[in-house]
Amino acid sequence: MSKVAVVFWSSSGNTETMAEAVLEGAKGAGAEAEMINCADFNADMVDQYDGIALGCPAMGDEVLEEDEFQPLYDACKGKLAGKKVALFGSYGWGDGEWMRNWEEDAKGAGITLACDSVICNDAPDDEATAALKDLGAAIA
């Protein structure tokens, strides 16, 4: 059985709701999975997991949250190569530029994403929820 971490940062609750769907998908695919707020996760924990889903909404000028999530991601990304990794997050404006930039950064760090990233405008609808469950299954 694989072990999966769904690590997220959420302000409005939309990305947390997304994380719950990812968790459900990972567990449904047979993984031992847990949802962890980014404040409770650190780079030393990466080795404990086979798959890691990272969730962060678009902030400010289409960037990752800069005080907690970005520093965590920067600390972890050197350890994520070879892991099943997937990205997700919500946005309230723009066109998903923050996710495209995040994907490029991940690829530049040698991280191979296990599936397409999932983004949704505000709260996830039924289509986004299904995609998030599939994302969870892809890293299980």
mmCIF file of C-alpha atoms in Angstrom:
data_model
loop_
_atom_site.group_PDB
_atom_site.id
_atom_site.type_symbol
_atom_site.label_atom_id
_atom_site.label_comp_id
_atom_site.label_asym_id
_atom_site.label_seq_id
_atom_site.Cartn_x
_atom_site.Cartn_y
_atom_site.Cartn_z
ATOM 1 C CA MET A 1 0.000 0.000 0.000
ATOM 2 C CA SER A 2 1.362 3.378 -0.951
ATOM 3 C CA LYS A 3 1.425 6.300 1.459
ATOM 4 C CA VAL A 4 0.152 9.669 0.215
ATOM 5 C CA ALA A 5 0.250 13.186 1.662
ATOM 6 C CA VAL A 6 -2.189 15.846 0.475
ATOM 7 C CA VAL A 7 -0.419 19.047 1.534
ATOM 8 C CA PHE A 8 -2.326 22.292 1.108
ATOM 9 C CA TRP A 9 -2.683 25.962 2.022
ATOM 10 C CA SER A 10 -6.128 27.549 1.939
ATOM 11 C CA SER A 11 -7.477 30.954 2.846
ATOM 12 C CA SER A 12 -11.114 30.866 1.759
ATOM 13 C CA GLY A 13 -11.577 27.103 2.127
ATOM 14 C CA ASN A 14 -11.783 26.370 -1.612
ATOM 15 C CA THR A 15 -8.364 24.704 -1.816
ATOM 16 C CA GLU A 16 -9.100 22.787 1.386
ATOM 17 C CA THR A 17 -12.298 21.467 -0.215
ATOM 18 C CA MET A 18 -10.204 20.459 -3.214
ATOM 19 C CA ALA A 19 -7.741 18.677 -0.910
ATOM 20 C CA GLU A 20 -10.607 16.658 0.587
ATOM 21 C CA ALA A 21 -11.539 15.387 -2.896
ATOM 22 C CA VAL A 22 -7.886 14.498 -3.622
ATOM 23 C CA LEU A 23 -7.740 12.601 -0.319
ATOM 24 C CA GLU A 24 -10.925 10.715 -1.194
ATOM 25 C CA GLY A 25 -9.483 9.750 -4.585
ATOM 26 C CA ALA A 26 -6.200 8.508 -3.089
ATOM 27 C CA LYS A 27 -7.983 6.451 -0.444
ATOM 28 C CA GLY A 28 -10.406 5.113 -3.042
ATOM 29 C CA ALA A 29 -7.427 3.872 -5.047
ATOM 30 C CA GLY A 30 -6.145 1.971 -2.016
ATOM 31 C CA ALA A 31 -3.546 4.359 -0.627
ATOM 32 C CA GLU A 32 -2.978 5.183 2.993
ATOM 33 C CA ALA A 33 -3.534 8.923 2.708
ATOM 34 C CA GLU A 34 -3.662 11.947 4.953
ATOM 35 C CA MET A 35 -4.483 15.614 4.469
ATOM 36 C CA ILE A 36 -1.916 17.972 6.017
ATOM 37 C CA ASN A 37 -2.016 21.749 6.291
ATOM 38 C CA CYS A 38 1.283 23.129 4.963
ATOM 39 C CA ALA A 39 2.040 24.651 8.396
ATOM 40 C CA ASP A 40 2.222 21.075 9.736
ATOM 41 C CA PHE A 41 4.475 19.684 6.988
ATOM 42 C CA ASN A 42 8.199 20.071 6.366
ATOM 43 C CA ALA A 43 10.866 18.853 3.944
ATOM 44 C CA ASP A 44 12.033 16.142 6.350
ATOM 45 C CA MET A 45 8.621 14.491 6.005
ATOM 46 C CA VAL A 46 8.831 14.043 2.200
ATOM 47 C CA ASP A 47 10.691 10.735 2.496
ATOM 48 C CA GLN A 48 7.776 9.217 4.444
ATOM 49 C CA TYR A 49 5.496 9.336 1.391
ATOM 50 C CA ASP A 50 5.313 7.651 -2.010
ATOM 51 C CA GLY A 51 2.993 10.305 -3.427
ATOM 52 C CA ILE A 52 2.452 13.956 -2.598
ATOM 53 C CA ALA A 53 -0.306 16.237 -3.826
ATOM 54 C CA LEU A 54 0.415 19.924 -3.315
ATOM 55 C CA GLY A 55 -2.432 22.420 -3.238
ATOM 56 C CA CYS A 56 -2.218 26.197 -3.188
ATOM 57 C CA PRO A 57 -4.516 28.899 -4.552
ATOM 58 C CA ALA A 58 -3.448 31.777 -6.734
ATOM 59 C CA MET A 59 -2.501 34.760 -4.605
ATOM 60 C CA GLY A 60 -1.753 38.383 -5.366
ATOM 61 C CA ASP A 61 -0.310 38.729 -8.850
ATOM 62 C CA GLU A 62 -0.920 35.035 -9.718
ATOM 63 C CA VAL A 63 1.704 33.555 -7.388
ATOM 64 C CA LEU A 64 1.782 30.863 -4.709
ATOM 65 C CA GLU A 65 1.043 31.999 -1.159
ATOM 66 C CA GLU A 66 4.343 33.618 -0.161
ATOM 67 C CA ASP A 67 4.554 33.392 3.637
ATOM 68 C CA GLU A 68 3.898 29.707 4.320
ATOM 69 C CA PHE A 69 3.391 27.705 1.135
ATOM 70 C CA GLN A 70 6.139 29.037 -1.147
ATOM 71 C CA PRO A 71 8.879 28.531 1.501
ATOM 72 C CA LEU A 72 7.591 25.001 2.172
ATOM 73 C CA TYR A 73 7.510 24.158 -1.539
ATOM 74 C CA ASP A 74 11.012 25.582 -2.033
ATOM 75 C CA ALA A 75 12.317 23.472 0.869
ATOM 76 C CA CYS A 76 10.633 20.293 -0.424
ATOM 77 C CA LYS A 77 11.102 20.474 -4.184
ATOM 78 C CA GLY A 78 14.654 19.096 -4.179
ATOM 79 C CA LYS A 79 13.322 15.921 -2.544
ATOM 80 C CA LEU A 80 10.308 15.406 -4.815
ATOM 81 C CA ALA A 81 12.087 13.958 -7.854
ATOM 82 C CA GLY A 82 11.155 10.298 -8.187
ATOM 83 C CA LYS A 83 7.941 10.707 -6.167
ATOM 84 C CA LYS A 84 4.409 10.681 -7.557
ATOM 85 C CA VAL A 85 3.601 14.406 -7.426
ATOM 86 C CA ALA A 86 0.486 16.328 -8.450
ATOM 87 C CA LEU A 87 -0.546 19.990 -8.151
ATOM 88 C CA PHE A 88 -3.929 21.615 -7.570
ATOM 89 C CA GLY A 89 -5.458 24.903 -6.485
ATOM 90 C CA SER A 90 -8.217 27.441 -6.863
ATOM 91 C CA TYR A 91 -8.269 30.960 -8.209
ATOM 92 C CA GLY A 92 -10.652 33.879 -8.253
ATOM 93 C CA TRP A 93 -9.224 35.899 -11.126
ATOM 94 C CA GLY A 94 -6.784 35.510 -13.997
ATOM 95 C CA ASP A 95 -6.434 32.494 -16.238
ATOM 96 C CA GLY A 96 -4.330 29.999 -14.277
ATOM 97 C CA GLU A 97 -0.940 31.608 -14.885
ATOM 98 C CA TRP A 98 0.196 30.738 -11.350
ATOM 99 C CA MET A 99 -0.347 27.040 -12.036
ATOM 100 C CA ARG A 100 1.505 27.135 -15.363
ATOM 101 C CA ASN A 101 4.428 28.873 -13.617
ATOM 102 C CA TRP A 102 4.332 26.345 -10.775
ATOM 103 C CA GLU A 103 4.340 23.431 -13.236
ATOM 104 C CA GLU A 104 7.331 24.908 -15.076
ATOM 105 C CA ASP A 105 9.177 25.414 -11.798
ATOM 106 C CA ALA A 106 8.474 21.813 -10.795
ATOM 107 C CA LYS A 107 9.729 20.482 -14.130
ATOM 108 C CA GLY A 108 12.840 22.641 -13.814
ATOM 109 C CA ALA A 109 13.492 21.043 -10.418
ATOM 110 C CA GLY A 110 13.349 17.555 -11.959
ATOM 111 C CA ILE A 111 9.844 16.771 -10.702
ATOM 112 C CA THR A 112 7.716 14.653 -13.030
ATOM 113 C CA LEU A 113 4.046 15.336 -12.452
ATOM 114 C CA ALA A 114 1.935 12.179 -12.234
ATOM 115 C CA CYS A 115 -1.061 13.768 -13.976
ATOM 116 C CA ASP A 116 -2.459 17.033 -15.232
ATOM 117 C CA SER A 117 -2.847 19.683 -12.565
ATOM 118 C CA VAL A 118 -6.365 20.636 -11.499
ATOM 119 C CA ILE A 119 -7.475 24.240 -11.071
ATOM 120 C CA CYS A 120 -10.915 25.634 -10.478
ATOM 121 C CA ASN A 121 -12.421 29.080 -10.265
ATOM 122 C CA ASP A 122 -13.557 29.462 -6.633
ATOM 123 C CA ALA A 123 -15.102 26.299 -5.138
ATOM 124 C CA PRO A 124 -14.846 23.039 -7.090
ATOM 125 C CA ASP A 125 -17.902 22.038 -9.092
ATOM 126 C CA ASP A 126 -18.817 18.411 -9.869
ATOM 127 C CA GLU A 127 -16.437 18.261 -12.854
ATOM 128 C CA ALA A 128 -13.509 19.629 -10.819
ATOM 129 C CA THR A 129 -14.314 17.293 -7.914
ATOM 130 C CA ALA A 130 -14.167 14.289 -10.248
ATOM 131 C CA ALA A 131 -10.840 15.521 -11.675
ATOM 132 C CA LEU A 132 -9.474 15.973 -8.151
ATOM 133 C CA LYS A 133 -10.456 12.422 -7.204
ATOM 134 C CA ASP A 134 -8.669 11.218 -10.351
ATOM 135 C CA LEU A 135 -5.622 13.268 -9.321
ATOM 136 C CA GLY A 136 -5.653 11.557 -5.925
ATOM 137 C CA ALA A 137 -5.865 8.151 -7.589
ATOM 138 C CA ALA A 138 -2.942 9.035 -9.893
ATOM 139 C CA ILE A 139 -0.577 9.522 -6.945
ATOM 140 C CA ALA A 140 -1.856 6.531 -4.954
#
